[in-house]
Amino acid sequence: MSCAVWEFTLECNLRCTHCGSSAGVPRKDELTTKESFSVCEQLADLGCTDVSLMGGESFLRSDCFTIARSVKDLGMNVCFVSNGTMMDRYIDKVRRIEPKVVGISLDGVKENHEQIRGRNTWEKTVSAIELLCKNNIQTTVITTVSKLNFKDLPKLKEIIIGKGVNWQIQIAMPFGNFQRELALSREEFYATALFIAKERVRNKFEDLPVVGAHCYGYYSKLLPGCHWDGCTAGISSIGVTSDGNIVGCLSMGNDRFLEGNVRQRRLRDIWESEDSFPYNRKTDEMIPGPNCAGCKNELECGGGCSSVSYSMTGTFHNDPYCFYAIEKEMLDV
């Protein structure tokens, strides 16, 4: 296992329209500090290298930095994902932890960002990015695109270029708070991919490294950087919910496809069970859906991102956002 993404709490000070976790109020029975220490130890025992603490807003848990220190002391890298609106309160603690990276969510120009995340959030988020950079903390700006904001990408680039940050672009999926009608069309998705490809070539990872998240990367004949090794959920990565459930990926919906709970079973037992993560581990369950059946890449690809596939079509191995399919249909290449 290389990566664990840990929904450290569902408590959050925002109510974002695209939040897949419908965050806001903590779960009724979130892991205690002692139980969280045990999770850290079990992740280290499995050889995990990177642990990302997110939420909700992970900083709102009083033991966030205590657990982050435990992750580090056990020889793993710690990362944070935050909305950035309270960074001025926590910057000293973040700096002392020396995280591998801090991800800050910035979802467009002021009007659209605040339509998504709430009033009086944009300036605080931009200030958080600047504060992290000032403290020499590696920062990744995370932009989740939908019909509400995908046209903002060029303007957003001008806001963050030259700040010394990375930029990760990902697509919003219809679960949690997000409404299906606001999801990108295949044409809009491809347009965002063209933007990413253009900026990767233009910037050469010097002024503003731009990457597409795991929802990008399927066998384009035209776009660079579209290598795809298959979905990593339950293969090299897991998700941990704030009440101890284990999932392949939190982006698949953190209350769906539960493989067990660390309160009842050791993490190693869950990870090594032959019954865990069947959608990515069992050949007889990895049957391509209509979007992927007969594709020359189906065995190597595995049907794309499990989160996108299930959220958009209700089944795995059936991702509709496929460069190969889109180019074949739209561009006849």
CSV table of C-alpha atoms in Angstrom, one decimal:
chain,number,residue,atom,x,y,z
A,1,MET,CA,0.0,0.0,0.0
A,2,SER,CA,1.4,3.4,-1.0
A,3,CYS,CA,-1.3,5.9,0.0
A,4,ALA,CA,-4.1,6.3,2.5
A,5,VAL,CA,-6.6,9.1,2.3
A,6,TRP,CA,-8.1,9.6,5.8
A,7,GLU,CA,-11.4,11.5,6.2
A,8,PHE,CA,-10.3,12.6,9.7
A,9,THR,CA,-13.6,14.3,10.5
A,10,LEU,CA,-16.8,15.2,8.8
A,11,GLU,CA,-16.9,18.5,10.8
A,12,CYS,CA,-16.5,21.4,8.5
A,13,ASN,CA,-17.1,25.2,8.6
A,14,LEU,CA,-18.3,25.3,5.0
A,15,ARG,CA,-21.2,23.6,3.1
A,16,CYS,CA,-19.8,23.3,-0.5
A,17,THR,CA,-22.2,22.5,-3.3
A,18,HIS,CA,-20.0,19.8,-4.8
A,19,CYS,CA,-18.9,18.1,-1.5
A,20,GLY,CA,-19.2,14.3,-2.0
A,21,SER,CA,-19.2,13.8,1.8
A,22,SER,CA,-22.0,16.3,2.6
A,23,ALA,CA,-19.6,17.5,5.3
A,24,GLY,CA,-20.6,19.8,8.1
A,25,VAL,CA,-21.4,17.9,11.2
A,26,PRO,CA,-19.1,15.3,12.7
A,27,ARG,CA,-20.1,11.7,12.6
A,28,LYS,CA,-21.7,10.5,15.8
A,29,ASP,CA,-18.9,8.1,16.6
A,30,GLU,CA,-15.7,9.3,15.1
A,31,LEU,CA,-12.5,7.5,16.0
A,32,THR,CA,-10.9,8.6,19.3
A,33,THR,CA,-7.4,9.9,19.6
A,34,LYS,CA,-6.3,6.5,20.9
A,35,GLU,CA,-8.0,4.7,18.0
A,36,SER,CA,-6.4,7.1,15.6
A,37,PHE,CA,-3.0,6.3,17.0
A,38,SER,CA,-3.7,2.6,16.3
A,39,VAL,CA,-4.7,3.4,12.7
A,40,CYS,CA,-1.4,5.2,12.2
A,41,GLU,CA,0.5,2.2,13.5
A,42,GLN,CA,-1.5,-0.2,11.3
A,43,LEU,CA,-0.9,1.9,8.2
A,44,ALA,CA,2.8,1.9,8.9
A,45,ASP,CA,2.7,-1.9,9.5
A,46,LEU,CA,1.3,-2.2,5.9
A,47,GLY,CA,4.1,-0.2,4.5
A,48,CYS,CA,2.0,2.9,3.7
A,49,THR,CA,4.2,5.8,2.6
A,50,ASP,CA,1.8,8.7,2.4
A,51,VAL,CA,-1.2,9.6,4.6
A,52,SER,CA,-3.4,12.5,3.6
A,53,LEU,CA,-5.6,14.0,6.3
A,54,MET,CA,-8.8,15.6,5.0
A,55,GLY,CA,-12.4,16.2,6.0
A,56,GLY,CA,-14.6,17.9,6.3
A,57,GLU,CA,-11.9,20.2,7.6
A,58,SER,CA,-9.3,18.1,9.4
A,59,PHE,CA,-7.9,21.1,11.3
A,60,LEU,CA,-11.1,21.4,13.3
A,61,ARG,CA,-10.3,18.2,15.2
A,62,SER,CA,-8.3,19.2,18.3
A,63,ASP,CA,-6.0,16.2,17.9
A,64,CYS,CA,-5.3,16.8,14.2
A,65,PHE,CA,-1.7,17.8,14.7
A,66,THR,CA,-1.1,15.2,17.3
A,67,ILE,CA,-2.1,12.5,14.9
A,68,ALA,CA,-0.1,14.1,12.1
A,69,ARG,CA,3.0,14.0,14.3
A,70,SER,CA,2.3,10.3,14.9
A,71,VAL,CA,2.2,9.7,11.1
A,72,LYS,CA,5.6,11.4,10.8
A,73,ASP,CA,7.1,9.6,13.8
A,74,LEU,CA,6.1,6.3,12.2
A,75,GLY,CA,8.1,7.1,9.1
A,76,MET,CA,5.3,8.1,6.8
A,77,ASN,CA,4.7,11.4,4.9
A,78,VAL,CA,1.8,13.4,6.0
A,79,CYS,CA,-0.3,15.7,3.8
A,80,PHE,CA,-3.2,17.9,4.5
A,81,VAL,CA,-6.2,18.9,2.4
A,82,SER,CA,-8.0,22.1,3.5
A,83,ASN,CA,-10.4,24.7,2.4
A,84,GLY,CA,-7.9,27.2,3.6
A,85,THR,CA,-10.3,29.6,5.2
A,86,MET,CA,-8.7,29.2,8.7
A,87,MET,CA,-5.1,28.8,7.7
A,88,ASP,CA,-4.0,31.9,9.6
A,89,ARG,CA,-4.9,30.2,12.8
A,90,TYR,CA,-3.0,27.0,12.1
A,91,ILE,CA,0.0,28.0,10.0
A,92,ASP,CA,2.5,27.7,12.9
A,93,LYS,CA,1.3,24.1,13.7
A,94,VAL,CA,1.3,23.2,10.0
A,95,ARG,CA,4.9,24.5,9.6
A,96,ARG,CA,6.1,22.6,12.6
A,97,ILE,CA,4.7,19.3,11.2
A,98,GLU,CA,6.6,19.8,7.9
A,99,PRO,CA,4.0,18.1,5.7
A,100,LYS,CA,4.9,16.7,2.3
A,101,VAL,CA,2.3,19.0,0.7
A,102,VAL,CA,-0.8,21.0,1.7
A,103,GLY,CA,-3.7,20.9,-0.8
A,104,ILE,CA,-5.9,24.0,-0.8
A,105,SER,CA,-9.3,24.1,-2.6
A,106,LEU,CA,-9.7,27.0,-5.0
A,107,ASP,CA,-12.7,26.6,-7.3
A,108,GLY,CA,-12.7,29.6,-9.6
A,109,VAL,CA,-12.8,33.4,-9.7
A,110,LYS,CA,-14.4,35.1,-6.7
A,111,GLU,CA,-18.0,34.9,-7.8
A,112,ASN,CA,-18.0,31.3,-8.8
A,113,HIS,CA,-15.8,30.1,-5.9
A,114,GLU,CA,-18.2,31.7,-3.4
A,115,GLN,CA,-21.2,30.3,-5.2
A,116,ILE,CA,-19.7,26.9,-4.6
A,117,ARG,CA,-18.1,27.4,-1.2
A,118,GLY,CA,-19.9,30.3,0.5
A,119,ARG,CA,-19.6,34.1,1.0
A,120,ASN,CA,-16.4,35.6,2.2
A,121,THR,CA,-14.3,32.5,1.4
A,122,TRP,CA,-12.3,33.5,-1.7
A,123,GLU,CA,-9.9,36.1,-0.2
A,124,LYS,CA,-9.3,33.8,2.8
A,125,THR,CA,-8.4,30.9,0.5
A,126,VAL,CA,-6.1,33.0,-1.7
A,127,SER,CA,-4.4,34.3,1.4
A,128,ALA,CA,-3.9,30.8,2.7
A,129,ILE,CA,-2.1,29.9,-0.5
A,130,GLU,CA,0.1,32.9,-0.2
A,131,LEU,CA,0.8,32.2,3.5
A,132,LEU,CA,1.8,28.6,2.9
A,133,CYS,CA,4.2,29.7,0.1
A,134,LYS,CA,5.6,32.4,2.4
A,135,ASN,CA,6.4,29.7,4.9
A,136,ASN,CA,8.1,27.5,2.2
A,137,ILE,CA,5.4,24.8,2.5
A,138,GLN,CA,4.8,22.8,-0.7
A,139,THR,CA,1.3,23.7,-1.8
A,140,THR,CA,-1.1,22.3,-4.4
A,141,VAL,CA,-4.1,24.2,-5.5
A,142,ILE,CA,-7.0,21.8,-6.1
A,143,THR,CA,-9.8,22.9,-8.4
A,144,THR,CA,-12.9,20.8,-8.8
A,145,VAL,CA,-14.5,21.6,-12.1
A,146,SER,CA,-18.2,21.5,-13.1
A,147,LYS,CA,-20.5,23.4,-15.3
A,148,LEU,CA,-20.4,26.2,-12.7
A,149,ASN,CA,-16.7,27.0,-13.1
A,150,PHE,CA,-14.8,25.2,-15.9
A,151,LYS,CA,-14.7,28.3,-18.0
A,152,ASP,CA,-12.8,30.0,-15.1
A,153,LEU,CA,-9.6,27.9,-15.7
A,154,PRO,CA,-7.7,30.5,-17.8
A,155,LYS,CA,-8.5,33.3,-15.3
A,156,LEU,CA,-7.7,31.1,-12.4
A,157,LYS,CA,-4.3,30.3,-13.9
A,158,GLU,CA,-3.5,34.1,-14.0
A,159,ILE,CA,-4.3,34.3,-10.3
A,160,ILE,CA,-2.0,31.5,-9.2
A,161,ILE,CA,0.8,31.5,-11.7
A,162,GLY,CA,4.1,32.6,-10.3
A,163,LYS,CA,3.2,31.7,-6.7
A,164,GLY,CA,5.3,28.6,-6.7
A,165,VAL,CA,2.4,26.2,-6.3
A,166,ASN,CA,1.2,23.0,-8.1
A,167,TRP,CA,-2.2,22.9,-9.7
A,168,GLN,CA,-4.4,19.8,-9.6
A,169,ILE,CA,-7.6,19.8,-11.7
A,170,GLN,CA,-10.4,17.3,-11.0
A,171,ILE,CA,-14.0,16.8,-11.9
A,172,ALA,CA,-17.0,17.0,-9.6
A,173,MET,CA,-19.0,13.8,-9.4
A,174,PRO,CA,-22.8,13.4,-8.6
A,175,PHE,CA,-22.9,12.1,-5.1
A,176,GLY,CA,-23.1,13.9,-1.7
A,177,ASN,CA,-24.2,17.5,-2.2
A,178,PHE,CA,-23.4,17.7,-6.0
A,179,GLN,CA,-26.3,17.8,-8.5
A,180,ARG,CA,-25.9,15.5,-11.5
A,181,GLU,CA,-27.1,18.2,-14.0
A,182,LEU,CA,-24.0,20.3,-13.0
A,183,ALA,CA,-21.5,17.6,-14.0
A,184,LEU,CA,-19.4,18.3,-17.1
A,185,SER,CA,-20.5,16.9,-20.4
A,186,ARG,CA,-18.0,14.7,-22.3
A,187,GLU,CA,-17.2,17.7,-24.5
A,188,GLU,CA,-16.6,20.0,-21.6
A,189,PHE,CA,-14.5,17.3,-19.9
A,190,TYR,CA,-12.3,17.1,-23.0
A,191,ALA,CA,-12.0,20.9,-23.1
A,192,THR,CA,-10.6,20.9,-19.6
A,193,ALA,CA,-8.2,18.1,-20.7
A,194,LEU,CA,-7.0,20.3,-23.6
A,195,PHE,CA,-6.4,23.1,-21.2
A,196,ILE,CA,-4.3,20.9,-18.9
A,197,ALA,CA,-2.3,19.5,-21.9
A,198,LYS,CA,-1.7,23.0,-23.2
A,199,GLU,CA,-0.4,24.3,-19.9
A,200,ARG,CA,1.8,21.3,-19.3
A,201,VAL,CA,3.5,21.9,-22.6
A,202,ARG,CA,3.7,25.7,-22.2
A,203,ASN,CA,5.0,25.8,-18.6
A,204,LYS,CA,7.2,22.7,-18.8
A,205,PHE,CA,6.5,22.3,-15.0
A,206,GLU,CA,8.5,25.5,-14.3
A,207,ASP,CA,6.1,28.4,-13.6
A,208,LEU,CA,2.9,26.4,-12.8
A,209,PRO,CA,3.0,22.6,-12.8
A,210,VAL,CA,-0.5,21.5,-13.9
A,211,VAL,CA,-1.8,18.0,-13.5
A,212,GLY,CA,-5.1,16.2,-14.0
A,213,ALA,CA,-6.3,14.1,-11.1
A,214,HIS,CA,-7.0,10.4,-11.4
A,215,CYS,CA,-10.1,11.2,-13.5
A,216,TYR,CA,-7.8,12.1,-16.4
A,217,GLY,CA,-5.6,9.9,-18.4
A,218,TYR,CA,-7.2,7.3,-20.7
A,219,TYR,CA,-5.3,6.6,-24.0
A,220,SER,CA,-5.5,9.8,-25.9
A,221,LYS,CA,-3.9,9.8,-29.3
A,222,LEU,CA,-3.6,13.6,-29.2
A,223,LEU,CA,-3.0,14.7,-25.6
A,224,PRO,CA,0.4,14.2,-23.9
A,225,GLY,CA,0.7,12.7,-20.4
A,226,CYS,CA,-2.3,10.3,-20.7
A,227,HIS,CA,-0.6,7.2,-19.2
A,228,TRP,CA,-3.0,5.1,-17.2
A,229,ASP,CA,-2.1,2.1,-15.0
A,230,GLY,CA,-5.7,1.4,-13.8
A,231,CYS,CA,-7.7,2.4,-10.7
A,232,THR,CA,-5.6,2.2,-7.6
A,233,ALA,CA,-8.5,1.7,-5.1
A,234,GLY,CA,-7.8,-1.4,-3.1
A,235,ILE,CA,-4.7,-2.0,-5.1
A,236,SER,CA,-2.2,0.5,-3.8
A,237,SER,CA,-4.5,3.0,-2.0
A,238,ILE,CA,-7.3,3.0,0.6
A,239,GLY,CA,-9.7,5.4,2.2
A,240,VAL,CA,-10.4,5.6,5.9
A,241,THR,CA,-13.6,7.3,7.2
A,242,SER,CA,-13.7,9.2,10.4
A,243,ASP,CA,-15.6,6.4,12.1
A,244,GLY,CA,-13.1,3.7,11.0
A,245,ASN,CA,-14.6,2.2,7.9
A,246,ILE,CA,-12.2,1.1,5.2
A,247,VAL,CA,-13.0,1.8,1.5
A,248,GLY,CA,-11.0,1.6,-1.7
A,249,CYS,CA,-11.4,5.3,-2.4
A,250,LEU,CA,-13.2,8.1,-0.5
A,251,SER,CA,-14.2,9.6,-3.9
A,252,MET,CA,-16.4,6.6,-4.5
A,253,GLY,CA,-18.7,7.8,-1.7
A,254,ASN,CA,-17.3,7.4,1.8
A,255,ASP,CA,-20.4,5.4,3.0
A,256,ARG,CA,-20.4,3.0,0.0
A,257,PHE,CA,-18.4,-0.2,-0.7
A,258,LEU,CA,-17.3,-0.7,2.9
A,259,GLU,CA,-14.7,-3.5,3.4
A,260,GLY,CA,-14.7,-3.5,7.2
A,261,ASN,CA,-14.1,-1.3,10.2
A,262,VAL,CA,-10.9,-1.0,12.2
A,263,ARG,CA,-12.9,-1.2,15.4
A,264,GLN,CA,-13.9,-4.8,14.5
A,265,ARG,CA,-10.9,-6.0,12.4
A,266,ARG,CA,-7.2,-5.3,12.0
A,267,LEU,CA,-6.4,-3.2,9.0
A,268,ARG,CA,-4.1,-5.9,7.7
A,269,ASP,CA,-6.9,-8.5,7.9
A,270,ILE,CA,-9.2,-6.2,5.8
A,271,TRP,CA,-6.5,-5.3,3.3
A,272,GLU,CA,-5.3,-8.9,2.8
A,273,SER,CA,-8.8,-10.5,2.7
A,274,GLU,CA,-9.6,-12.3,-0.5
A,275,ASP,CA,-13.1,-10.8,-0.3
A,276,SER,CA,-12.0,-7.1,-0.1
A,277,PHE,CA,-12.2,-4.7,-3.0
A,278,PRO,CA,-13.7,-7.2,-5.4
A,279,TYR,CA,-14.4,-4.6,-8.1
A,280,ASN,CA,-10.7,-4.2,-8.6
A,281,ARG,CA,-9.3,-7.5,-7.4
A,282,LYS,CA,-11.6,-10.2,-8.7
A,283,THR,CA,-11.5,-11.0,-12.4
A,284,ASP,CA,-15.1,-12.3,-12.5
A,285,GLU,CA,-16.3,-8.9,-11.2
A,286,MET,CA,-14.2,-6.8,-13.6
A,287,ILE,CA,-16.6,-7.1,-16.5
A,288,PRO,CA,-16.5,-4.0,-18.8
A,289,GLY,CA,-19.7,-2.0,-19.0
A,290,PRO,CA,-21.3,-0.8,-22.3
A,291,ASN,CA,-18.9,2.2,-22.5
A,292,CYS,CA,-15.9,-0.1,-22.4
A,293,ALA,CA,-16.9,-3.5,-23.8
A,294,GLY,CA,-14.9,-4.4,-26.9
A,295,CYS,CA,-12.4,-1.6,-26.4
A,296,LYS,CA,-8.9,-2.6,-27.4
A,297,ASN,CA,-7.6,-1.1,-24.1
A,298,GLU,CA,-10.1,-2.7,-21.8
A,299,LEU,CA,-7.7,-5.3,-20.2
A,300,GLU,CA,-5.0,-2.8,-19.5
A,301,CYS,CA,-7.3,0.1,-18.6
A,302,GLY,CA,-9.8,-1.8,-16.5
A,303,GLY,CA,-12.6,0.6,-17.4
A,304,GLY,CA,-11.2,3.8,-16.0
A,305,CYS,CA,-11.7,5.6,-12.7
A,306,SER,CA,-14.0,3.6,-10.4
A,307,SER,CA,-15.3,6.8,-8.8
A,308,VAL,CA,-16.3,8.4,-12.1
A,309,SER,CA,-17.6,5.2,-13.5
A,310,TYR,CA,-19.9,4.3,-10.6
A,311,SER,CA,-21.0,7.9,-10.0
A,312,MET,CA,-21.9,8.5,-13.6
A,313,THR,CA,-23.2,5.1,-14.7
A,314,GLY,CA,-24.1,3.1,-11.6
A,315,THR,CA,-21.5,0.4,-12.4
A,316,PHE,CA,-17.8,-0.1,-12.4
A,317,HIS,CA,-15.5,-0.5,-15.4
A,318,ASN,CA,-17.7,1.8,-17.5
A,319,ASP,CA,-16.1,5.3,-17.3
A,320,PRO,CA,-17.8,7.6,-19.9
A,321,TYR,CA,-15.0,10.2,-19.6
A,322,CYS,CA,-12.5,8.3,-21.8
A,323,PHE,CA,-10.2,10.2,-24.1
A,324,TYR,CA,-9.9,7.3,-26.5
A,325,ALA,CA,-13.7,7.0,-26.8
A,326,ILE,CA,-14.3,10.7,-27.0
A,327,GLU,CA,-11.6,11.2,-29.7
A,328,LYS,CA,-13.0,8.2,-31.6
A,329,GLU,CA,-16.5,9.6,-31.5
A,330,MET,CA,-15.9,13.3,-31.9
A,331,LEU,CA,-12.6,13.6,-33.8
A,332,ASP,CA,-12.6,10.3,-35.8
A,333,VAL,CA,-9.0,9.5,-34.8
